[in-house]
PDB file of C-alpha atoms in Angstrom:
ATOM      1  CA  MET A 111      87.908 -17.960 -82.018  1.00 85.00           C
ATOM      2  CA  THR A 112      91.129 -15.233 -81.837  1.00 86.00           C
ATOM      3  CA  ASP A 113      88.946 -12.399 -79.872  1.00 88.00           C
ATOM      4  CA  GLU A 114      85.047 -11.870 -79.388  1.00 91.00           C
ATOM      5  CA  LYS A 115      84.165  -9.277 -82.001  1.00 92.00           C
ATOM      6  CA  GLY A 116      87.681  -8.511 -84.158  1.00 89.00           C
ATOM      7  CA  ASN A 117      88.448  -4.909 -84.850  1.00 89.00           C
ATOM      8  CA  PHE A 118      86.557  -1.760 -86.451  1.00 93.00           C
ATOM      9  CA  SER A 119      86.983   0.791 -89.172  1.00 94.00           C
ATOM     10  CA  THR A 120      84.506   3.186 -90.872  1.00 94.00           C
ATOM     11  CA  ARG A 121      84.691   0.323 -93.819  1.00 94.00           C
ATOM     12  CA  LYS A 122      83.947  -2.860 -91.756  1.00 94.00           C
ATOM     13  CA  ALA A 123      81.441  -4.819 -93.231  1.00 96.00           C
ATOM     14  CA  THR A 124      81.443  -7.542 -91.005  1.00 95.00           C
ATOM     15  CA  PHE A 125      82.953  -9.700 -87.536  1.00 95.00           C
ATOM     16  CA  ASP A 126      86.059 -11.241 -88.073  1.00 94.00           C
ATOM     17  CA  ALA A 127      86.077 -14.825 -88.513  1.00 93.00           C
ATOM     18  CA  ASP A 128      87.845 -15.270 -86.160  1.00 93.00           C
ATOM     19  CA  SER A 129      85.956 -14.136 -83.681  1.00 95.00           C
ATOM     20  CA  THR A 130      83.072 -15.015 -81.033  1.00 95.00           C
ATOM     21  CA  PHE A 131      80.741 -13.238 -83.092  1.00 96.00           C
ATOM     22  CA  GLY A 132      81.741 -14.385 -86.428  1.00 95.00           C
ATOM     23  CA  VAL A 133      81.595 -18.347 -85.595  1.00 95.00           C
ATOM     24  CA  ILE A 134      78.051 -16.988 -84.577  1.00 97.00           C
ATOM     25  CA  GLU A 135      76.818 -16.343 -87.553  1.00 97.00           C
ATOM     26  CA  ALA A 136      78.305 -19.000 -89.919  1.00 96.00           C
ATOM     27  CA  SER A 137      77.677 -21.685 -88.232  1.00 96.00           C
ATOM     28  CA  VAL A 138      76.679 -21.502 -85.133  1.00 97.00           C
ATOM     29  CA  ALA A 139      73.439 -20.190 -85.834  1.00 97.00           C
ATOM     30  CA  ASP A 140      72.966 -21.373 -89.115  1.00 93.00           C
ATOM     31  CA  GLY A 141      70.164 -22.772 -88.650  1.00 93.00           C
ATOM     32  CA  ASP A 142      67.715 -19.866 -88.230  1.00 97.00           C
ATOM     33  CA  ASP A 143      65.773 -18.032 -91.116  1.00 96.00           C
ATOM     34  CA  VAL A 144      65.922 -14.868 -89.067  1.00 98.00           C
ATOM     35  CA  LEU A 145      69.250 -13.766 -87.046  1.00 98.00           C
ATOM     36  CA  VAL A 146      69.923 -10.236 -85.444  1.00 98.00           C
ATOM     37  CA  CYS A 147      72.769  -8.804 -83.791  1.00 98.00           C
ATOM     38  CA  ASP A 148      70.961  -7.387 -80.535  1.00 97.00           C
ATOM     39  CA  ASP A 149      74.947  -6.583 -78.917  1.00 95.00           C
ATOM     40  CA  LEU A 150      74.848  -3.300 -76.735  1.00 90.00           C
ATOM     41  CA  GLY A 151      72.108  -0.894 -75.820  1.00 85.00           C
ATOM     42  CA  ASP A 152      69.089  -2.355 -74.396  1.00 89.00           C
ATOM     43  CA  GLU A 153      71.005  -6.061 -75.197  1.00 94.00           C
ATOM     44  CA  TRP A 154      69.008  -8.704 -74.165  1.00 97.00           C
ATOM     45  CA  ALA A 155      71.569 -10.795 -76.744  1.00 97.00           C
ATOM     46  CA  ASP A 156      74.616 -10.197 -78.381  1.00 97.00           C
ATOM     47  CA  TYR A 157      72.422 -12.309 -81.409  1.00 98.00           C
ATOM     48  CA  ILE A 158      68.450 -13.519 -81.593  1.00 98.00           C
ATOM     49  CA  GLY A 159      67.480 -15.817 -83.899  1.00 98.00           C
ATOM     50  CA  LEU A 160      63.809 -17.344 -85.175  1.00 98.00           C
ATOM     51  CA  ASN A 161      62.905 -20.098 -87.410  1.00 97.00           C
ATOM     52  CA  ASN A 162      59.804 -20.055 -87.920  1.00 96.00           C
ATOM     53  CA  SER A 163      59.398 -23.024 -91.081  1.00 94.00           C
ATOM     54  CA  SER A 164      61.078 -25.686 -88.350  1.00 93.00           C
ATOM     55  CA  SER A 165      58.227 -27.567 -86.288  1.00 93.00           C
ATOM     56  CA  PRO A 166      57.753 -26.046 -83.776  1.00 96.00           C
ATOM     57  CA  PRO A 167      59.306 -22.856 -84.790  1.00 97.00           C
ATOM     58  CA  ARG A 168      62.519 -22.430 -82.436  1.00 97.00           C
ATOM     59  CA  ILE A 169      63.485 -19.157 -80.951  1.00 98.00           C
ATOM     60  CA  THR A 170      67.170 -18.816 -79.890  1.00 98.00           C
ATOM     61  CA  PHE A 171      69.449 -16.070 -77.906  1.00 98.00           C
ATOM     62  CA  TYR A 172      72.565 -16.537 -78.209  1.00 98.00           C
ATOM     63  CA  HIS A 173      75.617 -14.876 -75.903  1.00 96.00           C
ATOM     64  CA  ALA A 174      79.094 -14.710 -77.008  1.00 94.00           C
ATOM     65  CA  LYS A 175      82.178 -14.528 -74.661  1.00 91.00           C
ATOM     66  CA  HIS A 176      86.045 -14.799 -75.705  1.00 90.00           C
ATOM     67  CA  GLY A 177      88.960 -15.349 -72.698  1.00 85.00           C
ATOM     68  CA  PRO A 178      91.919 -18.045 -72.016  1.00 85.00           C
ATOM     69  CA  LEU A 179      90.814 -21.111 -71.270  1.00 85.00           C
ATOM     70  CA  SER A 180      90.341 -22.118 -67.960  1.00 86.00           C
ATOM     71  CA  LEU A 181      88.181 -24.615 -65.118  1.00 85.00           C
ATOM     72  CA  GLY A 182      87.325 -21.246 -63.091  1.00 82.00           C
ATOM     73  CA  ALA A 183      83.878 -19.030 -62.550  1.00 80.00           C
ATOM     74  CA  GLY A 184      85.653 -15.786 -63.319  1.00 78.00           C
ATOM     75  CA  PRO A 185      85.322 -15.537 -67.185  1.00 73.00           C
ATOM     76  CA  PHE A 186      81.932 -17.409 -67.492  1.00 79.00           C
ATOM     77  CA  HIS A 187      80.030 -15.749 -65.058  1.00 86.00           C
ATOM     78  CA  ILE A 188      78.793 -12.657 -66.872  1.00 86.00           C
ATOM     79  CA  SER A 189      78.287 -14.909 -69.288  1.00 87.00           C
ATOM     80  CA  VAL A 190      76.135 -16.684 -67.459  1.00 91.00           C
ATOM     81  CA  SER A 191      75.164 -13.518 -65.072  1.00 92.00           C
ATOM     82  CA  GLN A 192      73.419 -12.033 -69.056  1.00 92.00           C
ATOM     83  CA  ALA A 193      72.036 -15.021 -69.883  1.00 94.00           C
ATOM     84  CA  ILE A 194      70.213 -15.725 -66.869  1.00 95.00           C
ATOM     85  CA  LYS A 195      68.918 -11.935 -66.169  1.00 94.00           C
ATOM     86  CA  ASN A 196      67.534 -12.064 -70.312  1.00 96.00           C
ATOM     87  CA  LEU A 197      65.715 -15.116 -69.432  1.00 97.00           C
ATOM     88  CA  GLN A 198      62.262 -13.655 -69.297  1.00 95.00           C
ATOM     89  CA  ARG A 199      62.603 -11.609 -72.284  1.00 96.00           C
ATOM     90  CA  MET A 200      62.288 -14.611 -73.867  1.00 96.00           C
ATOM     91  CA  SER A 201      58.591 -14.085 -74.513  1.00 95.00           C
ATOM     92  CA  LEU A 202      59.196 -11.630 -77.127  1.00 96.00           C
ATOM     93  CA  PRO A 203      57.246  -8.401 -75.569  1.00 95.00           C
ATOM     94  CA  PRO A 204      55.141  -7.022 -77.872  1.00 95.00           C
ATOM     95  CA  GLU A 205      55.383  -3.324 -76.324  1.00 95.00           C
ATOM     96  CA  SER A 206      59.432  -4.042 -76.788  1.00 95.00           C
ATOM     97  CA  MET A 207      59.668  -4.975 -80.509  1.00 96.00           C
ATOM     98  CA  GLU A 208      59.006  -1.767 -82.496  1.00 95.00           C
ATOM     99  CA  ALA A 209      61.647  -0.490 -80.900  1.00 95.00           C
ATOM    100  CA  LYS A 210      63.778  -3.335 -80.917  1.00 97.00           C
ATOM    101  CA  ILE A 211      63.487  -3.364 -84.625  1.00 96.00           C
ATOM    102  CA  ARG A 212      64.297   0.672 -85.595  1.00 96.00           C
ATOM    103  CA  GLY A 213      67.810  -0.559 -83.436  1.00 96.00           C
ATOM    104  CA  TRP A 214      68.388  -3.528 -85.483  1.00 97.00           C
ATOM    105  CA  ASN A 215      67.660  -1.503 -88.954  1.00 96.00           C
ATOM    106  CA  ASN A 216      70.662   0.974 -87.647  1.00 96.00           C
ATOM    107  CA  LYS A 217      74.793  -0.009 -88.723  1.00 96.00           C
ATOM    108  CA  TYR A 218      76.525  -1.391 -85.813  1.00 96.00           C
ATOM    109  CA  VAL A 219      78.184   0.868 -83.575  1.00 95.00           C
ATOM    110  CA  SER A 220      80.823  -0.667 -81.830  1.00 93.00           C
ATOM    111  CA  GLY A 221      81.141  -0.022 -78.073  1.00 89.00           C
ATOM    112  CA  SER A 222      84.152   2.742 -78.934  1.00 89.00           C
ATOM    113  CA  GLY A 223      81.917   4.369 -80.937  1.00 92.00           C
ATOM    114  CA  VAL A 224      83.308   3.272 -83.962  1.00 94.00           C
ATOM    115  CA  LYS A 225      80.309   3.561 -87.085  1.00 96.00           C
ATOM    116  CA  THR A 226      80.648   0.508 -88.962  1.00 96.00           C
ATOM    117  CA  ARG A 227      78.914  -0.810 -92.316  1.00 97.00           C
ATOM    118  CA  ILE A 228      77.838  -4.190 -90.632  1.00 97.00           C
ATOM    119  CA  LYS A 229      74.182  -4.527 -90.496  1.00 97.00           C
ATOM    120  CA  ARG A 230      72.419  -5.883 -87.661  1.00 98.00           C
ATOM    121  CA  ILE A 231      69.967  -7.641 -89.566  1.00 98.00           C
ATOM    122  CA  VAL A 232      72.100 -10.812 -90.384  1.00 97.00           C
ATOM    123  CA  ARG A 233      69.043 -12.492 -92.265  1.00 97.00           C
ATOM    124  CA  GLY A 234      65.808 -12.002 -92.368  1.00 96.00           C
ATOM    125  CA  ASP A 235      63.836  -9.353 -94.127  1.00 96.00           C
ATOM    126  CA  ALA A 236      63.265  -6.305 -92.246  1.00 95.00           C
ATOM    127  CA  ASP A 237      59.621  -5.418 -93.624  1.00 96.00           C
ATOM    128  CA  GLU A 238      58.837  -8.548 -91.792  1.00 97.00           C
ATOM    129  CA  LEU A 239      60.572  -9.045 -88.858  1.00 97.00           C
ATOM    130  CA  MET A 240      57.589  -7.268 -86.960  1.00 97.00           C
ATOM    131  CA  ASN A 241      55.499 -10.472 -88.389  1.00 97.00           C
ATOM    132  CA  GLU A 242      58.120 -13.222 -87.344  1.00 97.00           C
ATOM    133  CA  PHE A 243      58.943 -11.793 -84.158  1.00 97.00           C
ATOM    134  CA  ALA A 244      54.828 -11.908 -83.568  1.00 97.00           C
ATOM    135  CA  GLN A 245      54.232 -15.416 -85.716  1.00 97.00           C
ATOM    136  CA  VAL A 246      56.873 -17.210 -83.424  1.00 97.00           C
ATOM    137  CA  ARG A 247      55.688 -15.395 -80.061  1.00 96.00           C
ATOM    138  CA  LEU A 248      52.097 -16.640 -80.907  1.00 95.00           C
ATOM    139  CA  ALA A 249      52.740 -20.127 -81.316  1.00 96.00           C
ATOM    140  CA  PRO A 250      52.086 -22.104 -77.953  1.00 94.00           C
ATOM    141  CA  ASP A 251      54.636 -24.902 -78.641  1.00 95.00           C
ATOM    142  CA  ALA A 252      57.847 -22.972 -79.789  1.00 97.00           C
ATOM    143  CA  ILE A 253      60.856 -24.326 -78.332  1.00 97.00           C
ATOM    144  CA  ARG A 254      63.380 -21.445 -76.973  1.00 98.00           C
ATOM    145  CA  ARG A 255      66.337 -22.473 -76.487  1.00 98.00           C
ATOM    146  CA  VAL A 256      69.607 -20.063 -74.638  1.00 98.00           C
ATOM    147  CA  PHE A 257      73.288 -20.914 -76.235  1.00 98.00           C
ATOM    148  CA  ILE A 258      76.498 -19.456 -74.404  1.00 96.00           C
ATOM    149  CA  VAL A 259      78.820 -19.419 -77.154  1.00 96.00           C
ATOM    150  CA  THR A 260      82.583 -19.524 -75.593  1.00 92.00           C
ATOM    151  CA  SER A 261      86.433 -19.944 -75.999  1.00 91.00           C
ATOM    152  CA  SER A 262      87.072 -19.628 -72.583  1.00 89.00           C
ATOM    153  CA  LEU A 263      85.699 -23.331 -71.546  1.00 90.00           C
ATOM    154  CA  SER A 264      87.190 -26.780 -72.641  1.00 92.00           C
ATOM    155  CA  ARG A 265      84.499 -29.781 -72.730  1.00 93.00           C
ATOM    156  CA  GLY A 266      87.695 -32.233 -72.656  1.00 94.00           C
ATOM    157  CA  ALA A 267      89.270 -30.377 -69.679  1.00 92.00           C
ATOM    158  CA  VAL A 268      85.618 -30.131 -67.594  1.00 93.00           C
ATOM    159  CA  GLU A 269      85.169 -34.282 -68.346  1.00 94.00           C
ATOM    160  CA  GLU A 270      88.357 -34.538 -66.756  1.00 94.00           C
ATOM    161  CA  ALA A 271      88.107 -33.059 -64.033  1.00 93.00           C
ATOM    162  CA  LEU A 272      84.235 -34.235 -63.013  1.00 93.00           C
ATOM    163  CA  LYS A 273      86.537 -37.615 -63.181  1.00 94.00           C
ATOM    164  CA  GLU A 274      88.994 -36.718 -61.402  1.00 94.00           C
ATOM    165  CA  VAL A 275      86.269 -36.277 -58.736  1.00 93.00           C
ATOM    166  CA  ALA A 276      84.568 -39.601 -58.793  1.00 94.00           C
ATOM    167  CA  ALA A 277      87.329 -41.198 -58.664  1.00 95.00           C
ATOM    168  CA  GLY A 278      88.011 -39.082 -55.066  1.00 94.00           C
ATOM    169  CA  GLN A 279      90.112 -36.966 -55.809  1.00 93.00           C
ATOM    170  CA  ALA A 280      89.104 -33.540 -54.306  1.00 92.00           C
ATOM    171  CA  PRO A 281      87.998 -30.670 -56.747  1.00 89.00           C
ATOM    172  CA  ASP A 282      90.010 -27.614 -57.043  1.00 89.00           C
ATOM    173  CA  PRO A 283      87.700 -24.794 -55.310  1.00 90.00           C
ATOM    174  CA  TYR A 284      87.383 -22.918 -58.788  1.00 89.00           C
ATOM    175  CA  PHE A 285      86.194 -25.229 -60.676  1.00 91.00           C
ATOM    176  CA  VAL A 286      83.559 -26.322 -58.310  1.00 93.00           C
ATOM    177  CA  GLN A 287      82.525 -22.532 -58.546  1.00 92.00           C
ATOM    178  CA  LEU A 288      81.879 -23.342 -62.253  1.00 91.00           C
ATOM    179  CA  TYR A 289      80.477 -26.752 -61.832  1.00 92.00           C
ATOM    180  CA  TRP A 290      77.744 -24.519 -59.588  1.00 93.00           C
ATOM    181  CA  LEU A 291      77.549 -21.508 -61.886  1.00 92.00           C
ATOM    182  CA  LEU A 292      77.386 -24.064 -64.735  1.00 92.00           C
ATOM    183  CA  MET A 293      74.103 -25.904 -62.920  1.00 94.00           C
ATOM    184  CA  SER A 294      72.547 -22.763 -61.895  1.00 95.00           C
ATOM    185  CA  PHE A 295      72.301 -21.528 -65.845  1.00 96.00           C
ATOM    186  CA  PHE A 296      70.800 -24.739 -66.696  1.00 96.00           C
ATOM    187  CA  SER A 297      68.460 -25.062 -63.785  1.00 97.00           C
ATOM    188  CA  ALA A 298      67.127 -21.834 -64.766  1.00 97.00           C
ATOM    189  CA  CYS A 299      66.432 -22.163 -67.886  1.00 97.00           C
ATOM    190  CA  THR A 300      64.724 -25.308 -67.172  1.00 96.00           C
ATOM    191  CA  GLU A 301      62.118 -22.831 -64.951  1.00 96.00           C
ATOM    192  CA  MET A 302      61.952 -20.645 -67.564  1.00 95.00           C
ATOM    193  CA  ASN A 303      60.507 -23.726 -70.248  1.00 95.00           C
ATOM    194  CA  ALA A 304      64.255 -22.780 -72.038  1.00 97.00           C
ATOM    195  CA  HIS A 305      66.761 -25.133 -72.808  1.00 98.00           C
ATOM    196  CA  GLY A 306      70.144 -24.171 -71.941  1.00 97.00           C
ATOM    197  CA  TYR A 307      73.019 -25.232 -74.448  1.00 97.00           C
ATOM    198  CA  VAL A 308      77.525 -24.408 -73.733  1.00 96.00           C
ATOM    199  CA  ILE A 309      79.392 -24.139 -77.661  1.00 95.00           C
ATOM    200  CA  CYS A 310      82.938 -23.977 -76.228  1.00 93.00           C
ATOM    201  CA  GLN A 311      86.419 -26.275 -76.833  1.00 90.00           C
ATOM    202  CA  THR A 312      86.908 -29.691 -77.480  1.00 91.00           C
TER     203      THR A 312
END
């Protein structure tokens, strides 16, 4: 990934394939029957995915961030804060869905005001969204997942840092902050009966 969303123009119909948004649409969320881009405005997540054909059904919130590799907490803090803040929205409150769906029926407008041709409804029938969200909301066994998708973190680097700590080396203070940030994310997800995931570099 080289950017979070890529470049924008009035003719643009898709997010760049090498952007974080492009990767979510193409591969990370490829198991979702319904996928909508909820970025900007009253944002619950960058993307919301549903799978009502799986058993049990699934609700997934995707939070995307791009940045240089780091073992510090700084680049990761915004994603974690956004994910934790919106955990309660995973109940998909019915009183909010009509306005949400109206917004998703519009084309994507970038943060700088560029009106693109990018559809916010990536997958799914616009006329069936209300039913799709009601179905998964009312399912007593629905699985709730929260994905942080970031290019700023390396799993291998985290594993190496943990090995060094296990071997008796004093951890870098910035890594300690990152570790506790990760733990707070996973703990908050558990408290809300959701499963937390981090998709990052190897």
